[in-house]
Coordinates of C-alpha atoms in Angstrom, one line a residue:
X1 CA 117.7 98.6 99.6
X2 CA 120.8 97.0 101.0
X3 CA 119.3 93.6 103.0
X4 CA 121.4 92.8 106.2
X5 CA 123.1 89.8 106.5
X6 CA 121.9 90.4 110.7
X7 CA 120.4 93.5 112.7
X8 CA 122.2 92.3 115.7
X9 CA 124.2 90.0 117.3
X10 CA 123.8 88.7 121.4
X11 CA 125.8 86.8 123.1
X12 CA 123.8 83.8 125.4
X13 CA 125.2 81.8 127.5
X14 CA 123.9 78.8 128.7
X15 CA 123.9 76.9 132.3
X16 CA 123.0 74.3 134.5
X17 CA 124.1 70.9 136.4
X18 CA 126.4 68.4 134.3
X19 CA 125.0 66.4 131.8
X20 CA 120.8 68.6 131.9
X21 CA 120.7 68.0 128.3
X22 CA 122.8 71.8 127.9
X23 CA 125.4 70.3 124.6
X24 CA 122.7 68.4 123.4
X25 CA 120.0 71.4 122.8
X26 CA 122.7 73.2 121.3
X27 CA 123.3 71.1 118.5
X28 CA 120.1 70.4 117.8
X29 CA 119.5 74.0 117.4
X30 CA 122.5 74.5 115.7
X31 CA 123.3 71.7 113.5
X32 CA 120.2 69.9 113.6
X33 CA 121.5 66.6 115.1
X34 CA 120.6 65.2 118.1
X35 CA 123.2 62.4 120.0
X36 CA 122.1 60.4 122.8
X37 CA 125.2 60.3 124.8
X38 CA 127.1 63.4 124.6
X39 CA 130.7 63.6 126.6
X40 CA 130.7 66.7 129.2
X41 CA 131.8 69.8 128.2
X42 CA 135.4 71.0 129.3
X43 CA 135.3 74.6 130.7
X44 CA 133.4 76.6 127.5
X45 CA 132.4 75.7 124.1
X46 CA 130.8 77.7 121.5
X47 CA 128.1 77.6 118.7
X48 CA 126.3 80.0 116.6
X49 CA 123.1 80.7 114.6
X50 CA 120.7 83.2 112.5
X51 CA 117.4 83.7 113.3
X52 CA 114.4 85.4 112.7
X53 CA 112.2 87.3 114.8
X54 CA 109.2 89.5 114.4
X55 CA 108.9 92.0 112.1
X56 CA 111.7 89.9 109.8
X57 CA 114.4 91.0 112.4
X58 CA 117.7 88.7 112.1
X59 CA 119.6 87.7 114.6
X60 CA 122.9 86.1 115.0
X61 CA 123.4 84.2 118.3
X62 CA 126.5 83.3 120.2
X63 CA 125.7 80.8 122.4
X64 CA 128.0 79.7 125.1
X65 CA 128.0 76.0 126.3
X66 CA 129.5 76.1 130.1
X67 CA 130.7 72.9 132.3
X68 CA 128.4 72.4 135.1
X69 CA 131.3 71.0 136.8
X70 CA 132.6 72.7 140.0
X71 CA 136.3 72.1 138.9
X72 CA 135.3 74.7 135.8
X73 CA 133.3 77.1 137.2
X74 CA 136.4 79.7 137.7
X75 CA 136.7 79.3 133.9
X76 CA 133.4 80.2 132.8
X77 CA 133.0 83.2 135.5
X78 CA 134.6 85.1 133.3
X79 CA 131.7 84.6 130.3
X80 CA 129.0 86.0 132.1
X81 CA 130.1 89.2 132.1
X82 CA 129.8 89.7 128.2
X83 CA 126.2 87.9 128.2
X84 CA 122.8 89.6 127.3
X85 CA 121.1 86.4 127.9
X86 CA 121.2 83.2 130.2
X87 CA 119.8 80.1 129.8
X88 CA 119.3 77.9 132.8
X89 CA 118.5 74.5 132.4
X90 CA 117.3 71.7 134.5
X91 CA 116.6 68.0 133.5
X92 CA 113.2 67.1 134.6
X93 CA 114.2 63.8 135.6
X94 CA 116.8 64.8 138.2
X95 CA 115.1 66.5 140.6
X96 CA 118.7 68.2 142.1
X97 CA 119.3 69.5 138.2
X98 CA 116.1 71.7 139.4
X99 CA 117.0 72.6 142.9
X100 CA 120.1 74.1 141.7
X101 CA 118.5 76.3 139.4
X102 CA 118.5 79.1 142.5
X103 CA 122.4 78.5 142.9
X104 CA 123.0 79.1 139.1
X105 CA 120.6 82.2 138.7
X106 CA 122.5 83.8 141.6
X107 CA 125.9 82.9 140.5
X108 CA 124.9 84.2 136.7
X109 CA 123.6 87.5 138.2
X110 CA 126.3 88.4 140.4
X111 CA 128.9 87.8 137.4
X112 CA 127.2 89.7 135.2
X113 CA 126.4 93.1 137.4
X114 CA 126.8 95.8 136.6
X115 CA 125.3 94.6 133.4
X116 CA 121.6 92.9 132.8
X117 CA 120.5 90.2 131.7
X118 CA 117.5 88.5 130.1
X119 CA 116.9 84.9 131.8
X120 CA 114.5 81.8 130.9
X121 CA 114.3 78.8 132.5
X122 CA 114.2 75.6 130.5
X123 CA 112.8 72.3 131.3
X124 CA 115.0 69.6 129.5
X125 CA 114.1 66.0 128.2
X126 CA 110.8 66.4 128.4
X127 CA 110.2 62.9 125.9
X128 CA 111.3 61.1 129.1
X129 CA 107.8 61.8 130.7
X130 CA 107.6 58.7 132.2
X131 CA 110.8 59.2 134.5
X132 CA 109.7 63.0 135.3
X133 CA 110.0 63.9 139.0
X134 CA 109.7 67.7 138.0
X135 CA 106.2 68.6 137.1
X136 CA 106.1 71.2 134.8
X137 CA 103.8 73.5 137.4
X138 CA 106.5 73.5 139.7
X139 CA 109.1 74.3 137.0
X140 CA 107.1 77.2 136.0
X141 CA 106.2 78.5 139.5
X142 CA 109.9 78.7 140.0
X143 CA 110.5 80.6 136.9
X144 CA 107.4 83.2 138.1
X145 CA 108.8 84.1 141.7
X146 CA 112.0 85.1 140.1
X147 CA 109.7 86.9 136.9
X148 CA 111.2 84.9 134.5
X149 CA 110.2 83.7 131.0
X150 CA 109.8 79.3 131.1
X151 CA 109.5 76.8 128.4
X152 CA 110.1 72.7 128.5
X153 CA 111.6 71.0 125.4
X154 CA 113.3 68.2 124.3
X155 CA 116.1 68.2 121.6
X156 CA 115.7 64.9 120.8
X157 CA 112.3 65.2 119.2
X158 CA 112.5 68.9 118.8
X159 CA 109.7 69.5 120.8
X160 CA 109.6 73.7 121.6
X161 CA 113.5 73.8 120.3
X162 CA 113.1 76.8 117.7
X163 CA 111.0 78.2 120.4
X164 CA 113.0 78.0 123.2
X165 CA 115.5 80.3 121.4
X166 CA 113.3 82.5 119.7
X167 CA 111.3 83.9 122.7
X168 CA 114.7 84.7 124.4
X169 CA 115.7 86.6 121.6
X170 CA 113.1 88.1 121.1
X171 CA 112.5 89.7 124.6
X172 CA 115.8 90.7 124.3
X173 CA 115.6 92.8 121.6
X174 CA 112.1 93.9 122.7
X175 CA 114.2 95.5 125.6
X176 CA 116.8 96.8 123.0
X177 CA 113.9 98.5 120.9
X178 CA 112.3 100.4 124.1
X179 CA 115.9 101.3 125.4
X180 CA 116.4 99.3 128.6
X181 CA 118.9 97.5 126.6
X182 CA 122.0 99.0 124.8
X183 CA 124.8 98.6 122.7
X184 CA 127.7 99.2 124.5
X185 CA 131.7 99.9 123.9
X186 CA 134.1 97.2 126.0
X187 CA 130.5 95.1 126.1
X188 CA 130.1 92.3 123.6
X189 CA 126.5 91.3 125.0
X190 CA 125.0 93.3 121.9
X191 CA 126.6 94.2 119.0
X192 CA 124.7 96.2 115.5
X193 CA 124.9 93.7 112.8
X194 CA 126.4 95.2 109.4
X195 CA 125.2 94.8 105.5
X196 CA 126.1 92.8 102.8
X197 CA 127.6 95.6 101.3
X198 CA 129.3 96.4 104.5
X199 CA 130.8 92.9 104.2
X200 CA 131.9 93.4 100.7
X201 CA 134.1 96.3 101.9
X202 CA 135.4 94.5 105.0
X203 CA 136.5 91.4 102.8
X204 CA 137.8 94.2 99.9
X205 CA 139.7 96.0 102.7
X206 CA 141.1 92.3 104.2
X207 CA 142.1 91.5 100.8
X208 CA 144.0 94.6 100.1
X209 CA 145.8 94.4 102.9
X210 CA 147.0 90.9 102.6
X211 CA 148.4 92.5 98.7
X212 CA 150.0 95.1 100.5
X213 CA 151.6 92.7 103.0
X214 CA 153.2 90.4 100.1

């Protein structure tokens, strides 16, 4: 049996207020490193990872990093449309991080229509409890009057990090299982994953085409 290098890719993309902690979870998920001060991102930047769900399911994520600045939001419009999944971040020790949230959900929703989305709210820096204004029972309530998933974490000590990412994922291919989400031409919010033999050909084929080229 061939064993697939991924079942499926989905692209995330991941929002909130300048400077919530958005880079910062991202690399620890990514690269496993965690910096204290990180410089704000510049329109859109990009990582990537494998994981596993249930059932030994892999996923490849492409995960978008957006600018919470106003002067870049024209620029990173234009990434929600491709996304399968958002997720919106607050810092729990800036209370206007969290009273934003409603302003970023809205803005996400209406760039991505017609297409859906899988959202979760996420509770940053939660290692700073002793400067939290944010209780995590009002984080959570907010999360539930718009039905959406919620989890706090920190990516400094790693605190809920793997499964912050993990119960996205996996809701969103729950919905790809039972249908409600598809894979789509023109749409790169899910894509099939391919084999290792697949691969094999697709680097065979690169190569020969490079020979014929020379």
């Amino acid at each position: 049996m061939v064993e697939p290098i991924f079942d499926y890719q989905f692209r995330i993309i991941v929002v909130g207020d300048s400077t919530v902690g958005k880079s910062a979870l991202l690399r620890s998920f990514t690269e496993g490193k965690f910096t204290e001060i990180c410089e704000p991102t510049v329109g859109v930047d990009f990582f990537a990872r494998l994981i596993e769900v249930q059932d030994g399911v892999r996923l490849k994520l492409q995960l978008w990093d957006t600018a919470g600045q106003e002067r870049f939001r024209t620029i990173t419009w234009s990434y929600y449309r491709n996304s399968v999944g958002a997720l919106l971040l607050y810092d729990i020790t800036r209370r206007s991080s969290f009273e934003h949230l409603v302003e970023w959900l809205f803005e996400a929703r209406r760039h991505i229509e017609p297409g859906r989305a899988v959202f979760e709210v996420v509770a940053c820096k939660v290692d700073l409890e002793s400067t939290r204004v944010v209780s995590t029972e009002e984080g959570k309530a907010f999360a539930d009057s718009y039905g959406l998933s919620f989890i706090e974490t920190s990516a400094k000590t790693g605190f809920n990090l793997e499964k912050t990412f993990v119960n996205l994922s996996q809701e969103i291919y729950d919905k790809v299982q039972c249908g409600e989400l598809k894979v789509q031409d023109g749409w790169d919010g899910i894509k099939k994953g391919f084999s290792r033999s697949e691969n094999t050909v697709h680097l065979l084929e690169a190569e020969a085409e490079r020979d014929r080229c020379c």
